[in-house]
Short mmCIF file of C-alpha atoms in Angstrom, two decimals:
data_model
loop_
_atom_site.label_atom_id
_atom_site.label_comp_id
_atom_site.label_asym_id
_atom_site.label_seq_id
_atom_site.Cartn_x
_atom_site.Cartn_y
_atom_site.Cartn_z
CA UNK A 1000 92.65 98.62 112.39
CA UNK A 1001 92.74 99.52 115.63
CA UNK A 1002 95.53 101.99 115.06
CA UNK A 1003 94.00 103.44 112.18
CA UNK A 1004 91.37 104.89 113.80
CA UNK A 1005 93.33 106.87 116.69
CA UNK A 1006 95.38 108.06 113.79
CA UNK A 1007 92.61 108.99 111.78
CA UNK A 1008 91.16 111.35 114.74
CA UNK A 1009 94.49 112.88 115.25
CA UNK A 1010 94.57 114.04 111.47
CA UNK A 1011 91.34 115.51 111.86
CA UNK A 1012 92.55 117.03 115.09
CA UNK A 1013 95.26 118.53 113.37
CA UNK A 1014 93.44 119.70 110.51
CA UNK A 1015 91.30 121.51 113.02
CA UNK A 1016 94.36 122.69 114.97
CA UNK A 1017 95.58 126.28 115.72
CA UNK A 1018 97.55 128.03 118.00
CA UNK A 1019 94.60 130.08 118.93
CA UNK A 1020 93.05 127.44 121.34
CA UNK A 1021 94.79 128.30 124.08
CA UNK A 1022 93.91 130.61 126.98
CA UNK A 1023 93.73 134.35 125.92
CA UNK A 1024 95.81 134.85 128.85
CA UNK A 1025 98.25 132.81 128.31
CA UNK A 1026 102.19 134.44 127.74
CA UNK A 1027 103.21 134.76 124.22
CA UNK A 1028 106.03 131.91 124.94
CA UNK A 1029 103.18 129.21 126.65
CA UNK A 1030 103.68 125.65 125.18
CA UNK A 1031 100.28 125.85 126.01
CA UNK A 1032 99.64 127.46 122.69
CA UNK A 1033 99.82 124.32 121.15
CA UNK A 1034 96.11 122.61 120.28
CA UNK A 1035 97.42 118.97 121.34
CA UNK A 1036 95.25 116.13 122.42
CA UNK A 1037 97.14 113.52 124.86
CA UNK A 1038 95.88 110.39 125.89
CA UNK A 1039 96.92 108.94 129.68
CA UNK A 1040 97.69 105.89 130.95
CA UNK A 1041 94.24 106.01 132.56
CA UNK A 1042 92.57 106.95 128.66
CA UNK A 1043 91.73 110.19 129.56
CA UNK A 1044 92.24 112.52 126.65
CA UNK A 1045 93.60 116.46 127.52
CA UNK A 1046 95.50 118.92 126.36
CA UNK A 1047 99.48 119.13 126.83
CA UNK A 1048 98.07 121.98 129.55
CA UNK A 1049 96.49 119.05 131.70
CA UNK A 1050 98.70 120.36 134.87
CA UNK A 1051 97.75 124.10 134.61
CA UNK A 1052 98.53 125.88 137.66
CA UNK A 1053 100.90 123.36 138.51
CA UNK A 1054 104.89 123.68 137.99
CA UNK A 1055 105.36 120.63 135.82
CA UNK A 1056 108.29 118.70 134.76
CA UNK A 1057 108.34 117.36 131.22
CA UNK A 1058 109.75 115.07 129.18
CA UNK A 1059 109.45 112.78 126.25
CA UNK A 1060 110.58 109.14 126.30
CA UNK A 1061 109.22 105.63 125.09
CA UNK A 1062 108.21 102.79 126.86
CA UNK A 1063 110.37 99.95 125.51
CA UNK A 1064 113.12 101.35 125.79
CA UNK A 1065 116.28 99.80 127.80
CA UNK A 1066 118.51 101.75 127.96
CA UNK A 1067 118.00 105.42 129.01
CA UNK A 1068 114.27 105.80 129.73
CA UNK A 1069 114.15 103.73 132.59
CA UNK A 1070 116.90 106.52 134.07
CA UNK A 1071 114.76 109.45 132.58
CA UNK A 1072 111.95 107.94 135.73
CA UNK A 1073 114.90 107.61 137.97
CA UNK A 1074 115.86 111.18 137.62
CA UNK A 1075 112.77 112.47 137.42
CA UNK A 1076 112.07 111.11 141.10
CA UNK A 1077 115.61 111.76 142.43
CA UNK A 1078 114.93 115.67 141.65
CA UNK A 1079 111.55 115.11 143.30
CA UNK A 1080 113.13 113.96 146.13
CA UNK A 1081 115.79 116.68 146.09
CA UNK A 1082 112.80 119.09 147.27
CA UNK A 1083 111.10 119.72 150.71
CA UNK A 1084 107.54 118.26 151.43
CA UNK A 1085 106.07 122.00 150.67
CA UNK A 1086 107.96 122.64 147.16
CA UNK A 1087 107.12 118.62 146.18
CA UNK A 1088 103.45 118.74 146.95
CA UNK A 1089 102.39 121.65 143.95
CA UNK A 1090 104.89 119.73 141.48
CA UNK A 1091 103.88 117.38 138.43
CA UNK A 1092 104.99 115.00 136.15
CA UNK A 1093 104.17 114.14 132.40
CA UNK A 1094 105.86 112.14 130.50
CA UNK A 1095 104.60 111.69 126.73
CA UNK A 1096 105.94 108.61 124.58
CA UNK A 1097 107.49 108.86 120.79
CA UNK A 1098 105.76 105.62 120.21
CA UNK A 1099 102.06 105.51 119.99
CA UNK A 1100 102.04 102.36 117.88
CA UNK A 1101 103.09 100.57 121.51
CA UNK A 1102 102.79 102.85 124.23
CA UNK A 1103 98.77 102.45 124.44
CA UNK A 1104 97.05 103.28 127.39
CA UNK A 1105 97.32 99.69 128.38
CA UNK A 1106 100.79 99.75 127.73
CA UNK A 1107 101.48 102.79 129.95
CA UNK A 1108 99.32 101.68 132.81
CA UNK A 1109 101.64 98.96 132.77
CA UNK A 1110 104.47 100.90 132.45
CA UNK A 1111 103.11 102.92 135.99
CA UNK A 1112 102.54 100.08 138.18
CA UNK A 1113 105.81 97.90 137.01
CA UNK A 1114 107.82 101.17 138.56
CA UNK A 1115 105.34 102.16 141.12
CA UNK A 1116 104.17 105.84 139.47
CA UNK A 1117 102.08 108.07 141.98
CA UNK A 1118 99.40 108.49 139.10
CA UNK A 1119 97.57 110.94 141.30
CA UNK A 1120 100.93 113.09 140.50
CA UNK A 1121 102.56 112.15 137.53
CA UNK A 1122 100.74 111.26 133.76
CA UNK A 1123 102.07 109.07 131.26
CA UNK A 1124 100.75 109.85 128.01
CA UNK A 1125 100.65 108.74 124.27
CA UNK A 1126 99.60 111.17 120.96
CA UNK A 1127 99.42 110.34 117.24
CA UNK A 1128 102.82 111.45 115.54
CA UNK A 1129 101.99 114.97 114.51
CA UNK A 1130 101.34 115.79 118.15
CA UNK A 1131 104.48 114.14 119.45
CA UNK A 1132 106.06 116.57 116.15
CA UNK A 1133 105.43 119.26 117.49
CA UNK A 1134 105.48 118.62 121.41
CA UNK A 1135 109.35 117.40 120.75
CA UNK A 1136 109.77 120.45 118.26
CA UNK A 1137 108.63 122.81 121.64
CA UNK A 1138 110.87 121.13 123.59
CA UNK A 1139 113.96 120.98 121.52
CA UNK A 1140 113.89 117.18 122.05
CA UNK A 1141 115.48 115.35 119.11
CA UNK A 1142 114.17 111.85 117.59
CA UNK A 1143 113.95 109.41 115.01
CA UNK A 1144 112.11 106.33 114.64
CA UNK A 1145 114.93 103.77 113.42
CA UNK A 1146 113.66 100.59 110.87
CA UNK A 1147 113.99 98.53 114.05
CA UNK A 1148 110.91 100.43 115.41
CA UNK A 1149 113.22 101.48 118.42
CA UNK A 1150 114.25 105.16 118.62
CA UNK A 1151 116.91 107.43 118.70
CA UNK A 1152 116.43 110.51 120.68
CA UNK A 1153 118.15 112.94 122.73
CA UNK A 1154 116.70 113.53 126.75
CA UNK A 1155 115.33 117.02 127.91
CA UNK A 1156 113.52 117.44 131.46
CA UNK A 1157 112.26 120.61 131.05
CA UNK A 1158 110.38 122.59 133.76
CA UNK A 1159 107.06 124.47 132.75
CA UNK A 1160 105.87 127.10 134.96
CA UNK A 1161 101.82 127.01 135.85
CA UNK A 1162 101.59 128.90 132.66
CA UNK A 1163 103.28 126.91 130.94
CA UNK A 1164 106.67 128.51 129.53
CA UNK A 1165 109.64 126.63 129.97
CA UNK A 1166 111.77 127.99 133.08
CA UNK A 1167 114.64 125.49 133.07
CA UNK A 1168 115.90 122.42 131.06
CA UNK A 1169 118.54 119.94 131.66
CA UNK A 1170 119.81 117.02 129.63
CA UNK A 1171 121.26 115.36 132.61
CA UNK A 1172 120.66 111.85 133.59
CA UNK A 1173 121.25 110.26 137.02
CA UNK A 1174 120.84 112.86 139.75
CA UNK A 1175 119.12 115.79 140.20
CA UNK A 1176 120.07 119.09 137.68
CA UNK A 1177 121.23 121.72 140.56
CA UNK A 1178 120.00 124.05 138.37
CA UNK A 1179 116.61 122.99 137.61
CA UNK A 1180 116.48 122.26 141.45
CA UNK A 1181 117.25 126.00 142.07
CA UNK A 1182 114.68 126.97 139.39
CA UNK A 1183 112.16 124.61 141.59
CA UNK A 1184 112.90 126.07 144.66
CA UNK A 1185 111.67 129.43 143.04
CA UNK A 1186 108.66 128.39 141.15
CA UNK A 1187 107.74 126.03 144.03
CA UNK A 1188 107.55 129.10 146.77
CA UNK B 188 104.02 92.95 109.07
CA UNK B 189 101.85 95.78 107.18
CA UNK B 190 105.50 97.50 106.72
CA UNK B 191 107.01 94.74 105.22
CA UNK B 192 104.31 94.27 102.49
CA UNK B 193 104.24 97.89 102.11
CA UNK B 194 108.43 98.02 101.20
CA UNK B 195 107.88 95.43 98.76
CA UNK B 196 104.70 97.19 97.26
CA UNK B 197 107.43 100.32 96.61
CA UNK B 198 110.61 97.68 95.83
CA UNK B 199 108.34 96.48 92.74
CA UNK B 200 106.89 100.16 92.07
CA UNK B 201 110.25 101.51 91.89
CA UNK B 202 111.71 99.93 88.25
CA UNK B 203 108.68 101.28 86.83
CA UNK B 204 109.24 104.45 84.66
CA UNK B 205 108.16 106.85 86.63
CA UNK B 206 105.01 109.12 85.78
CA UNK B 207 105.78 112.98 85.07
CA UNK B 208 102.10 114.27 85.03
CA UNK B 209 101.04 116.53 87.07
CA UNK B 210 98.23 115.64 89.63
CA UNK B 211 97.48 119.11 89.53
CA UNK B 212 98.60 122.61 88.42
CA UNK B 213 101.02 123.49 91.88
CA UNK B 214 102.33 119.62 91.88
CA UNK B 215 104.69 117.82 90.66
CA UNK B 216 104.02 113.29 91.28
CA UNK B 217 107.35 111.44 92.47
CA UNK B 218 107.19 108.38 92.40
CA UNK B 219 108.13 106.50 95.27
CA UNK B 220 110.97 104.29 95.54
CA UNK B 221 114.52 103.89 97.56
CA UNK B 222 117.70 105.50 96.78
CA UNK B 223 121.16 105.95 98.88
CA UNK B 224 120.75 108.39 101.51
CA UNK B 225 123.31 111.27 103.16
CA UNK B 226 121.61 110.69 106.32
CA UNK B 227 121.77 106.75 106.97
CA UNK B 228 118.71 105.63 108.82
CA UNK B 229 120.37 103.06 111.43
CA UNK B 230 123.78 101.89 111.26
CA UNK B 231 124.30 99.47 108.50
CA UNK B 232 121.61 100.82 106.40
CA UNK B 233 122.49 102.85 103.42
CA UNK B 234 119.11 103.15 101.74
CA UNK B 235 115.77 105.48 102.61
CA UNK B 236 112.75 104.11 101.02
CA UNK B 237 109.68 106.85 100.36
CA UNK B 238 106.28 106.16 99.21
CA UNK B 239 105.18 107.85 95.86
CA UNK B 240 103.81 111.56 96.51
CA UNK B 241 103.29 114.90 94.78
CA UNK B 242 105.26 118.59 95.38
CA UNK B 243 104.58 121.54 95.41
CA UNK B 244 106.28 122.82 92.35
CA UNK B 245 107.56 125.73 93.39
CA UNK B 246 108.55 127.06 96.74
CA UNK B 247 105.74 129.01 98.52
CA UNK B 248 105.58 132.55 97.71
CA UNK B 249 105.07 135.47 100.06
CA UNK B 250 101.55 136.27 98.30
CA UNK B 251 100.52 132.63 98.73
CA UNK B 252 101.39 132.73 102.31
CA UNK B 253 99.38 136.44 102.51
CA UNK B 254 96.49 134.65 101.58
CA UNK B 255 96.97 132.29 104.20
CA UNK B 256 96.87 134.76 106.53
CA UNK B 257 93.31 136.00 105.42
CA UNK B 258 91.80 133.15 106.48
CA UNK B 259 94.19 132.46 109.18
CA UNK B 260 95.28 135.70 110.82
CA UNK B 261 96.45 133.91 114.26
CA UNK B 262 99.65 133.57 112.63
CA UNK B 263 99.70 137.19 111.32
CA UNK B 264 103.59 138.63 112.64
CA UNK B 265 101.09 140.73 114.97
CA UNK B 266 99.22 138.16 116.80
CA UNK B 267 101.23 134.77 115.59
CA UNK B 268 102.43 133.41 119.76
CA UNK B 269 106.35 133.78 120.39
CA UNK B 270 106.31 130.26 121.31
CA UNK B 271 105.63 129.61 117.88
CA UNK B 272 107.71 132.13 115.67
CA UNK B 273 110.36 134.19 116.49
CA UNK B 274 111.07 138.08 116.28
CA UNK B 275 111.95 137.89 112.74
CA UNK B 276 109.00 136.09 111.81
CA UNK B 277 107.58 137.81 108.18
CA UNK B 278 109.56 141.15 109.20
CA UNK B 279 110.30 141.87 105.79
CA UNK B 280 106.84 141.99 104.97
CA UNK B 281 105.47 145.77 104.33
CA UNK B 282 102.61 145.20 106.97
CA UNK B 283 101.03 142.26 108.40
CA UNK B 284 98.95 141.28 106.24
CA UNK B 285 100.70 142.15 103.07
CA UNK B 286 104.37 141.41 101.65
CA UNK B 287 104.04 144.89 99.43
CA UNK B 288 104.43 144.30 95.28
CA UNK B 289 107.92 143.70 95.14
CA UNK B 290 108.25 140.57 96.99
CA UNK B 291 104.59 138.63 96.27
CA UNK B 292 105.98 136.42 93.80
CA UNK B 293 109.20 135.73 95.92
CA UNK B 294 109.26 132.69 97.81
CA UNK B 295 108.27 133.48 101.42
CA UNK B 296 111.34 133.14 104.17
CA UNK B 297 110.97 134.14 107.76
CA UNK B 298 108.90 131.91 108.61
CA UNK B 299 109.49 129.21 111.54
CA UNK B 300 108.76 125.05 110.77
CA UNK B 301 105.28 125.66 112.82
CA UNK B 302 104.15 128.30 110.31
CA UNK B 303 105.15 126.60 107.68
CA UNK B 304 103.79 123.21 109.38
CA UNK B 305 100.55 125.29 109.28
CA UNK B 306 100.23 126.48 106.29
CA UNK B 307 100.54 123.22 104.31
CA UNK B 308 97.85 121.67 106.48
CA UNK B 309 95.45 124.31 105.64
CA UNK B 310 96.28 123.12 101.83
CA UNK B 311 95.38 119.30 103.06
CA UNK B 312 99.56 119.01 102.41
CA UNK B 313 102.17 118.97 104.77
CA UNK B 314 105.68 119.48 104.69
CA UNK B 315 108.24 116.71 103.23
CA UNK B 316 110.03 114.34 105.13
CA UNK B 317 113.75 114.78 104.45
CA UNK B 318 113.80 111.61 102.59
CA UNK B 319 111.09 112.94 100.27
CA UNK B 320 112.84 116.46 99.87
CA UNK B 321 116.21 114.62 99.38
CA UNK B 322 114.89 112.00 96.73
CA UNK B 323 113.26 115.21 95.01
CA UNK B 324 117.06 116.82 95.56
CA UNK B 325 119.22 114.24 93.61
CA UNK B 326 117.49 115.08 90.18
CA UNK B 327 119.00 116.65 87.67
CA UNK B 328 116.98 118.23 84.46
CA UNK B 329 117.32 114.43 82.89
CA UNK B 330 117.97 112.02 85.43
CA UNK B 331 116.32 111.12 89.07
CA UNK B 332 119.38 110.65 90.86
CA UNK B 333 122.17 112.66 89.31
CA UNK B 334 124.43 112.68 92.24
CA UNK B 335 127.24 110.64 90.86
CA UNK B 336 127.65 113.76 88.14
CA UNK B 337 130.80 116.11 89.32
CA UNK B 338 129.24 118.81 86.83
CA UNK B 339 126.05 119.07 88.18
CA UNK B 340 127.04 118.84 91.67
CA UNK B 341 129.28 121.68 90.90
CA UNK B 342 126.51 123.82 89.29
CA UNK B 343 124.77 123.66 92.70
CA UNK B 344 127.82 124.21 94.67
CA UNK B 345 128.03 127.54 93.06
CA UNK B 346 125.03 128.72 94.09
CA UNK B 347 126.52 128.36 97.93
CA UNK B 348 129.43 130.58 96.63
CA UNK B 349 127.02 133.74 96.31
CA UNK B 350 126.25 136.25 98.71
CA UNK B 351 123.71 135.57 100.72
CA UNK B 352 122.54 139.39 100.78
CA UNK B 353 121.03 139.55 96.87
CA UNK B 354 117.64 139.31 96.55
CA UNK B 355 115.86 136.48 95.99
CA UNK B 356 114.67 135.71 92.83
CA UNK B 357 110.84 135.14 91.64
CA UNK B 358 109.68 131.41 93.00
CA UNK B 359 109.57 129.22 89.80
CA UNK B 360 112.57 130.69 87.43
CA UNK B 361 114.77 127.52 87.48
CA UNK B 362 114.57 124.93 85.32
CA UNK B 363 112.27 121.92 86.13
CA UNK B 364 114.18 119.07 87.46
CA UNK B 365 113.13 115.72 86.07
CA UNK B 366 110.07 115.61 88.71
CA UNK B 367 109.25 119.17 87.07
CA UNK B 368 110.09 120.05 90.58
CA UNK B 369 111.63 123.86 90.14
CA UNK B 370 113.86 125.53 92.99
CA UNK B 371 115.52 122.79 94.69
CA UNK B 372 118.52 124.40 94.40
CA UNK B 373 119.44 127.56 94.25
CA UNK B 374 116.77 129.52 95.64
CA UNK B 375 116.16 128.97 99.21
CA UNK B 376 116.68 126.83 102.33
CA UNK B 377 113.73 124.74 102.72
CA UNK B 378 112.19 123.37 105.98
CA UNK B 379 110.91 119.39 106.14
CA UNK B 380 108.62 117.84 108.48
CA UNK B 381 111.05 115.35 110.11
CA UNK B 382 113.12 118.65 111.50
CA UNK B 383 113.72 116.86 115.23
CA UNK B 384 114.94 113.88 113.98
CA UNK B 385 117.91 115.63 112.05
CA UNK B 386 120.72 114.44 115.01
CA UNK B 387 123.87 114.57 113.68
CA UNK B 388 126.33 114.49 116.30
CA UNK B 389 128.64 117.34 116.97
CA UNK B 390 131.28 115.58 116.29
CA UNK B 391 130.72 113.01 113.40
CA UNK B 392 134.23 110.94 113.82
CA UNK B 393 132.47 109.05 116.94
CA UNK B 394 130.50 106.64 114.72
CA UNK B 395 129.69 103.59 116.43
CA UNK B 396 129.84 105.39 119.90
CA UNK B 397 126.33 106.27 120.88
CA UNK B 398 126.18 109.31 123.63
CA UNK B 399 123.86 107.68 125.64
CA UNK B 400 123.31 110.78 127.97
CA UNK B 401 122.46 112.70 124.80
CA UNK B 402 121.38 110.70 122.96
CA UNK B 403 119.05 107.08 123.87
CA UNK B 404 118.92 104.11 121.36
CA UNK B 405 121.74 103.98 118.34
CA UNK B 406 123.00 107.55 119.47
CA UNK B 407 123.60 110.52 116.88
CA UNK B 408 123.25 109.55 112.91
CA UNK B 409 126.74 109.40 110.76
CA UNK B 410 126.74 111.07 107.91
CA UNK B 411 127.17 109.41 104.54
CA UNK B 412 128.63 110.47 100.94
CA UNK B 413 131.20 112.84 102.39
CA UNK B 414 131.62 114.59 98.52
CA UNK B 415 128.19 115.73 98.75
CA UNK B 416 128.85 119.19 99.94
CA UNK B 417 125.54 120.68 98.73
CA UNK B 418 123.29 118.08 101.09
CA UNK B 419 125.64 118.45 103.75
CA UNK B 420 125.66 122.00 104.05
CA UNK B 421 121.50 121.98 103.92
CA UNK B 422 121.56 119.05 106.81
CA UNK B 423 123.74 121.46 109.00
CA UNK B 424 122.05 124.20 108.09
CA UNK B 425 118.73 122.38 109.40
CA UNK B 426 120.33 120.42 112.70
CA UNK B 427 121.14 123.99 113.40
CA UNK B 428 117.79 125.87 113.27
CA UNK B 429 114.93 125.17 115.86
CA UNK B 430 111.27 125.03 115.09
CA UNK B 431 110.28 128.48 116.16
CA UNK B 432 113.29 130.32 114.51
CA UNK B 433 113.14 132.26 111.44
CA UNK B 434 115.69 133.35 109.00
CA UNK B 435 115.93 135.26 105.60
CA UNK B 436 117.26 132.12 103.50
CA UNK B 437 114.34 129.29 105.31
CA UNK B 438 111.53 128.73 102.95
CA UNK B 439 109.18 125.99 102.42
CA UNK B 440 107.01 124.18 99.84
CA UNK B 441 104.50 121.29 100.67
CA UNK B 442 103.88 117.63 99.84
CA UNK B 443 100.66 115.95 99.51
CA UNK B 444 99.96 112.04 100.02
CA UNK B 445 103.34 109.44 100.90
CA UNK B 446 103.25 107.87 104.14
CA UNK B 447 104.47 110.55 106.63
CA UNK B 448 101.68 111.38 109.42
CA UNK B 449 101.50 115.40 109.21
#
């Protein structure tokens, strides 16, 4: 019951959603076009554009997962680290889970203190599965739910600018991209 | 828990003989039920199960979709975001707002997965999971699943052997199929929901061998039912398209009810 009626409020979301919410001034190629409502570890709801103005680093990932996902947090720091003090400082983090059924709020907040996430920095967030749809779909991130209730998926960090197009994306896990660290050092100035 | 009772709910539903009426004029009622699958959901398991649900009949047409636009003209080709649509999005249409005479009763192509995504919500639909578009897929004119039949998977076959550059024929002039579901074949490419989850690796021989930096969890799917040319092709033709792309062959139609969130 209690996941019926998050899920409920997302189809009414959706029902209700256009591409027309964002900013007039946003670019034609904004991911901030999309009308999506995310909920953080902390159970604020906001849009995917919650770091406007900010570069942000994205990707998509799901909490109980053993494998890879605990080196998608790795990397994401490592290429943090990779930058000076004045490039770090202006950069974000959001990381949005395939798995709403188990990656609650509680679940996340969990998730954040177990590896010691600057919150103030970085957001964890879940959305109902149409909004995860078509966050992945803007993305290019590939997934599946398998009958396990694990899933499959493939592992983008992309880059946003403040605006929110995508400026860089790398599939690599384990150390920082070069290239999205060059892209960084731009958008970071 | 609520899954389990739910699969047998569908296990029992599925030896009944299914219903053929119409729920309304534009769709057709599948019933639901599990069948053998091209795209094997985990390793080790052969069978997709859907819940019943009703299709569109036909494809979407390009004066359907112009309607659409009336009411919502933020995805008109001259205002619809980039992010969302590419270049080619509706640029066969006379204008923006209209198709022209010729091609209203055509089924609408250039459109990207969001459009499409769009425009069934407006209809309280959405698109169909693959599962649901594939179950719909395997009927022939008499039988659900026809796909151990060489001569009717040859009949599709040939419609793969003609040139892509004629023009495509009025929505709704097949045949029904035994959903009285018209156009699965034959007409054009069609877009379904689950479009993301479509990850087939590159290179299918490493089954067994998840690419853990590509892919987290039991790696890329393995295809299934190798002699099934016809699904095959339309899986690779939909691994290979992303949601904002466009192209004169991609159309869509819409489902209503199932179990797949929009």
């Amino acid at each position: 019951m209690k996941r019926l009626l998050p899920a409920l409020g997302g189809a009414l979301a959706l029902l209700c959603a256009t591409p027309g919410a964002a900013r007039e001034a946003d670019p034609a190629n904004s991911l901030y076009h999309l009308d999506a409502k995310l909920t953080s570890q902390a159970g604020q709801v906001q849009g995917l554009d919650l770091y406007r103005g900010h570069p942000v680093l994205v990707t998509m990932f799901y909490g109980s997962c053993q494998a890879t996902c605990p080196l998608i947090i790795d990397t994401l720091r490592a290429t943090e680290r990779a930058l000076d003090a004045e490039r770090r400082a202006p950069l974000r983090v959001l990381l949005i889970s395939f798995d709403p059924e188990r990656d609650t709020a509680a679940a996340l907040r969990d998730i954040a203190a177990t590896r010691h996430i600057d919150t103030t920095r970085w957001t964890l967030a879940w959305a109902d599965t149409a909004t995860v749809r078509s966050i992945a779909a803007l993305l290019n991130v590939q997934y599946r739910k398998l009958p396990s209730g694990e899933f499959s998926h493939s592992t983008q960090i992309v880059l946003l600018s403040p605006q929110g197009e995508i400026q860089a994306s790398t599939a690599l896990l384990g150390h920082a991209d070069p290239a999205l660290l060059a892209q960084l050092g731009q958008s970071t100035k | 828990m609520r899954r389990v009772a739910a699969m047998l709910a569908l296990a029992g539903l599925s030896g009944l003989a299914p219903a053929l009426a119409a729920t309304n004029a534009g769709r057709a009622h599948v019933p639901g039920g599990s069948f053998e699958t091209v795209l094997p959901p985990a390793a080790g398991v052969k069978t997709a199960t859907v819940q019943a649900f009703d299709m569109d009949r036909t494809p979407v047409t390009n004066g359907a979709y112009a309607r659409f636009l009336v009411s919502h003209p933020e995805w008109r080709r001259d205002r619809v975001a980039r992010v969302f649509a590419d270049a080619g999005y509706l640029q066969h249409w006379r204008d923006a707002a209209s198709p022209g005479e010729s091609l209203a009763r055509q089924p609408v192509t250039h459109v990207s997965w969001f459009a499409a995504k769009a425009y069934c919500e407006t209809q309280g639909a959405r698109l169909p999971t693959w599962y649901e578009w594939e179950r719909v897929s395997a009927a022939s004119a008499t039988r659900a699943d026809a796909r151990d039949d060489p001569a009717w998977r040859q009949s599709i076959l040939d419609w793969y052997a003609r040139p892509a550059s004629e023009p495509l024929p009025d929505a709704g002039l097949t045949s029904p199929n035994y959903f009285g579901v018209r156009d699965v074949h034959g007409v054009v490419w069609e877009w379904v929901l689950d479009l993301g989850s479509m990850m087939v690796s590159a290179d299918n021989r490493e089954q067994g061998d998840p690419d853990l930096q590509k892919f987290c969890g039991s790696g890329a799917l393995s295809l299934e039912q190798k002699e099934n040319y016809a699904m095959l092709m339309r899986i690779a033709t939909l691994s290979s398209m992303q949601a904002s792309f466009t192209s004169s062959t991609m159309g869509f139609r819409c489902v209503a009810g199932g179990g797949a969130a929009p």
